[in-house]
Coordinates of C-alpha atoms in Angstrom, one line a residue:
M1043 CA 117.0 37.2 80.3
E1044 CA 116.2 40.9 79.7
N1045 CA 117.1 43.2 82.6
N1046 CA 113.4 43.6 83.6
K1047 CA 113.3 39.9 84.4
Y1048 CA 116.2 40.2 86.9
H1049 CA 115.1 40.7 90.5
I1050 CA 117.7 42.5 92.7
L1051 CA 117.6 42.8 96.4
I1052 CA 119.3 45.7 98.2
V1053 CA 119.8 45.2 101.9
E1054 CA 121.2 48.4 103.4
D1055 CA 120.4 50.3 106.6
D1056 CA 121.3 53.7 105.1
K1057 CA 118.2 54.9 103.4
E1058 CA 120.0 57.4 101.2
I1059 CA 122.3 54.7 99.8
R1060 CA 119.5 52.2 99.6
D1061 CA 117.3 54.6 97.6
G1062 CA 120.2 55.8 95.5
V1063 CA 121.2 52.3 94.4
E1064 CA 117.5 51.5 93.6
I1065 CA 117.2 54.5 91.3
Y1066 CA 120.3 53.5 89.2
L1067 CA 119.2 49.8 89.1
K1068 CA 115.7 50.7 88.0
N1069 CA 117.1 53.0 85.3
Q1070 CA 118.8 49.9 83.9
G1071 CA 115.5 48.1 83.8
Y1072 CA 116.0 45.9 86.9
Q1073 CA 113.2 45.1 89.3
V1074 CA 114.3 46.0 92.8
W1075 CA 113.4 45.0 96.3
K1076 CA 114.7 46.8 99.4
A1077 CA 115.3 45.9 103.0
A1078 CA 116.9 47.8 106.0
N1079 CA 118.5 44.8 107.6
G1080 CA 119.3 41.1 107.1
K1081 CA 116.1 39.9 108.8
E1082 CA 113.9 41.9 106.4
G1083 CA 116.1 40.7 103.5
L1084 CA 115.6 37.0 104.4
E1085 CA 111.8 37.6 104.5
I1086 CA 111.9 39.0 101.0
V1087 CA 114.0 36.1 99.7
A1088 CA 111.4 33.7 101.2
Q1089 CA 108.6 35.4 99.2
E1090 CA 110.3 36.5 95.9
E1091 CA 112.6 35.0 93.3
I1092 CA 115.8 36.9 93.7
H1093 CA 118.6 36.8 91.1
L1094 CA 121.2 38.9 92.9
A1095 CA 121.6 40.5 96.4
I1096 CA 123.6 43.6 97.4
L1097 CA 124.3 43.3 101.2
D1098 CA 125.8 45.9 103.5
I1099 CA 128.0 44.3 106.1
M1100 CA 127.3 46.5 109.1
M1101 CA 123.5 46.6 109.8
P1102 CA 121.3 46.5 112.9
V1103 CA 119.1 43.5 113.8
M1104 CA 121.0 41.2 111.4
D1105 CA 124.2 42.1 109.7
G1106 CA 125.1 41.2 106.1
V1107 CA 127.5 38.4 106.9
T1108 CA 124.9 36.6 109.1
M1109 CA 122.3 37.1 106.3
L1110 CA 124.7 35.7 103.7
M1111 CA 125.5 32.7 105.9
K1112 CA 121.8 31.9 106.2
L1113 CA 121.2 32.3 102.5
R1114 CA 123.9 29.8 101.7
E1115 CA 122.6 27.4 104.4
Q1116 CA 119.2 27.6 102.7
N1117 CA 120.9 26.7 99.4
H1118 CA 120.3 30.1 97.7
E1119 CA 123.0 30.3 95.1
F1120 CA 122.4 33.7 93.5
P1121 CA 125.3 36.1 93.4
V1122 CA 125.9 38.2 96.5
I1123 CA 127.8 41.5 96.4
M1124 CA 128.9 42.8 99.8
L1125 CA 129.2 46.5 100.6
S1126 CA 131.8 47.5 103.1
A1127 CA 133.6 50.5 104.6
K1128 CA 137.3 50.8 104.1
S1129 CA 138.0 49.9 107.8
E1130 CA 136.3 46.6 107.4
E1131 CA 139.0 44.5 105.7
V1132 CA 138.5 41.5 108.0
D1133 CA 134.7 41.6 107.3
K1134 CA 135.3 41.6 103.6
I1135 CA 137.3 38.4 103.8
M1136 CA 134.8 36.9 106.2
G1137 CA 132.0 37.7 103.8
L1138 CA 133.8 36.0 100.9
N1139 CA 134.5 32.9 103.1
M1140 CA 130.8 32.7 103.8
G1141 CA 130.0 32.5 100.1
A1142 CA 129.9 36.1 98.8
D1143 CA 130.9 36.5 95.1
D1144 CA 132.3 40.0 95.3
Y1145 CA 132.5 43.2 97.4
V1146 CA 132.5 46.9 96.8
T1147 CA 134.1 49.4 99.1
K1148 CA 132.3 52.5 100.2
P1149 CA 132.2 55.1 98.9
F1150 CA 131.6 53.7 95.5
T1151 CA 130.4 55.1 92.2
P1152 CA 127.0 53.9 90.8
L1153 CA 128.8 52.9 87.6
E1154 CA 131.2 50.7 89.5
L1155 CA 128.4 48.9 91.3
L1156 CA 126.4 48.6 88.1
A1157 CA 129.3 47.0 86.3
R1158 CA 129.7 44.4 89.0
V1159 CA 125.9 43.7 89.0
N1160 CA 125.8 43.3 85.2
S1161 CA 128.9 41.1 85.2
H1162 CA 127.6 38.7 87.9
L1163 CA 124.1 38.5 86.4
R1164 CA 125.5 37.5 83.0
R1165 CA 127.5 34.7 84.6
Y1166 CA 124.6 33.6 86.8
S1167 CA 122.2 33.5 83.8
K1168 CA 124.6 31.2 82.0
Y1169 CA 124.9 29.0 85.1
L1170 CA 121.1 28.7 85.4
T1171 CA 120.9 27.8 81.7
A1172 CA 123.5 25.0 82.2
V1173 CA 121.7 23.7 85.3
S1174 CA 118.3 23.6 83.7
G1175 CA 119.6 21.7 80.7
E1176 CA 118.8 24.4 78.2
E1177 CA 122.2 24.4 76.7
Q1178 CA 122.6 22.1 73.7
E1179 CA 126.3 21.9 73.8
K1180 CA 128.1 18.6 74.0
S1181 CA 128.6 17.2 77.5
H1182 CA 132.2 17.3 78.8
V1183 CA 133.5 15.5 81.9
Y1184 CA 137.0 16.3 83.2
T1185 CA 138.8 14.1 85.6
I1186 CA 142.1 14.5 87.5
G1187 CA 142.6 11.6 90.0
G1188 CA 139.5 11.5 92.2
L1189 CA 138.4 15.0 91.2
E1190 CA 135.7 15.1 88.5
L1191 CA 133.9 18.1 86.9
N1192 CA 130.9 17.7 84.7
E1193 CA 130.1 20.8 82.6
E1194 CA 126.7 19.6 81.6
T1195 CA 125.3 18.9 85.1
V1196 CA 127.5 21.7 86.7
E1197 CA 128.7 19.2 89.3
V1198 CA 132.0 18.5 91.0
T1199 CA 132.7 15.2 92.8
V1200 CA 135.7 14.1 94.8
D1201 CA 136.2 10.3 95.1
G1202 CA 132.5 9.9 94.0
E1203 CA 131.2 12.3 96.7
A1204 CA 129.4 15.5 95.5
V1205 CA 131.0 18.8 96.4
K1206 CA 128.8 21.9 96.7
L1207 CA 130.6 24.8 95.0
T1208 CA 129.3 28.3 94.4
P1209 CA 129.0 29.4 90.7
M1210 CA 132.2 31.3 91.0
E1211 CA 134.1 28.4 92.6
F1212 CA 132.9 26.1 89.9
K1213 CA 134.2 28.5 87.2
I1214 CA 137.6 28.6 88.8
V1215 CA 137.9 24.8 89.1
Q1216 CA 136.5 24.5 85.5
L1217 CA 139.3 26.8 84.2
L1218 CA 142.1 24.9 86.0
I1219 CA 140.9 21.3 85.4
K1220 CA 140.5 22.0 81.7
N1221 CA 144.1 23.1 81.6
P1222 CA 145.9 20.6 83.8
G1223 CA 149.5 21.5 84.7
R1224 CA 149.1 25.1 83.5
V1225 CA 149.8 27.8 86.0
F1226 CA 147.3 30.7 86.0
S1227 CA 148.1 34.0 87.7
A1228 CA 145.5 35.5 90.0
D1229 CA 145.1 38.4 87.4
E1230 CA 144.5 35.9 84.6
I1231 CA 141.9 33.9 86.6
Y1232 CA 140.1 37.1 87.5
E1233 CA 140.1 38.4 83.9
R1234 CA 138.9 35.1 82.5
I1235 CA 136.1 34.5 85.0
W1236 CA 135.0 38.1 85.6
N1237 CA 135.6 39.2 81.9
E1238 CA 137.1 42.5 83.0
K1239 CA 140.5 43.9 83.9
A1240 CA 141.8 42.7 87.2
V1241 CA 141.7 45.4 89.9
N1242 CA 141.7 43.5 93.2
T1243 CA 142.7 39.8 93.1
D1244 CA 142.1 39.3 96.9
T1245 CA 138.8 37.7 95.8
I1246 CA 140.7 34.9 93.9
M1247 CA 142.8 34.1 97.0
V1248 CA 139.7 33.7 99.1
H1249 CA 137.9 31.6 96.5
V1250 CA 140.9 29.3 96.2
R1251 CA 141.0 28.9 99.9
N1252 CA 137.3 28.0 100.0
I1253 CA 137.6 25.5 97.1
R1254 CA 140.5 23.8 98.9
E1255 CA 138.4 23.4 102.0
K1256 CA 135.8 21.6 99.9
I1257 CA 137.8 19.4 97.6
E1258 CA 141.0 18.6 99.6
I1259 CA 141.3 16.0 102.4
D1260 CA 144.1 18.1 103.9
P1261 CA 143.7 21.7 102.6
C1262 CA 147.2 22.6 104.1
N1263 CA 148.7 19.8 101.9
P1264 CA 146.6 20.0 98.8
K1265 CA 146.4 17.1 96.3
Y1266 CA 144.6 19.0 93.5
L1267 CA 144.6 22.8 93.7
K1268 CA 148.2 23.9 94.2
V1269 CA 149.9 27.3 94.6
V1270 CA 153.0 28.1 92.6
W1271 CA 154.4 30.7 94.9
G1272 CA 154.9 34.1 93.3
V1273 CA 153.3 32.9 90.1
G1274 CA 149.7 31.6 90.5
Y1275 CA 147.5 28.5 90.8
K1276 CA 147.2 25.1 89.0
I1277 CA 145.6 21.7 89.1
D1278 CA 148.4 19.2 88.4
K1279 CA 148.2 16.3 85.9
Q1280 CA 148.1 13.0 87.8

C-alpha cells in the first residue's frame, strides 16, 4: 500500500496534541480520522476501515484501555499504539496486556511517533497480505509437540485448538518455533520483529506473558515458551 491508502485513527482528548499529530501524519500522506474519546473512536471504527490507531490512555467518557479492550473483543486486529504520561507505568502494561502493540511516552517527538507508525504499518501490511493469500511463497508448517504454526494461513493451534494471537504475538512465536532450542534475548527479539534498535524491551516481556496465557495449559509452568533467566526466551525441541 501507498501511504495515502492507510487510514489512521487518532483518539486523544488534548486538541493541540490531536491536531499536531494529524498534521505530521497527513504530511506523510496518511489519511487521518480524529476522536476526542474512546466512544467517538469506536463510532469511527464502525464506519471506516482503519489500519492503525493511536490511543491516549487517559480520556473522559471512555479511556484508551477500555476502547482497546472493546476493539479486540470486536476482532479488530489493526496495530494500536498507546500514548501515556510518564506516571502511568501501570497503565502501559495494562494496555499491552489488553492487546496494544506499542506505547509512546509523553512528551514525544513527532519523528519518534512517525517511526513507530511506519514500522507497525509495514508489518501489518505484510500480515494482511499473508492472510488474504496474496503471497505466493511456499507454505510452511512448524510443529513442536502439540503447538503448530502455519505461516501460510497465519494460524497457531495447540492440540488442534485454534489460538487467537495478535500479529505481534504471531511474529514472536514464529521466530521462536522456527529456531527450536535457540535462546533469543529480548533485545534480539525486538530488533528482529520491529526491525529497529531495541530501546525498551518491556514490550517483549508483556507479549511473552500474553502468549503464554494463550498457548500454555499452566502459564506458570510453561511447556512451550520458556524463560532462560538472565538470557532470554526459547521454544524447546520436544
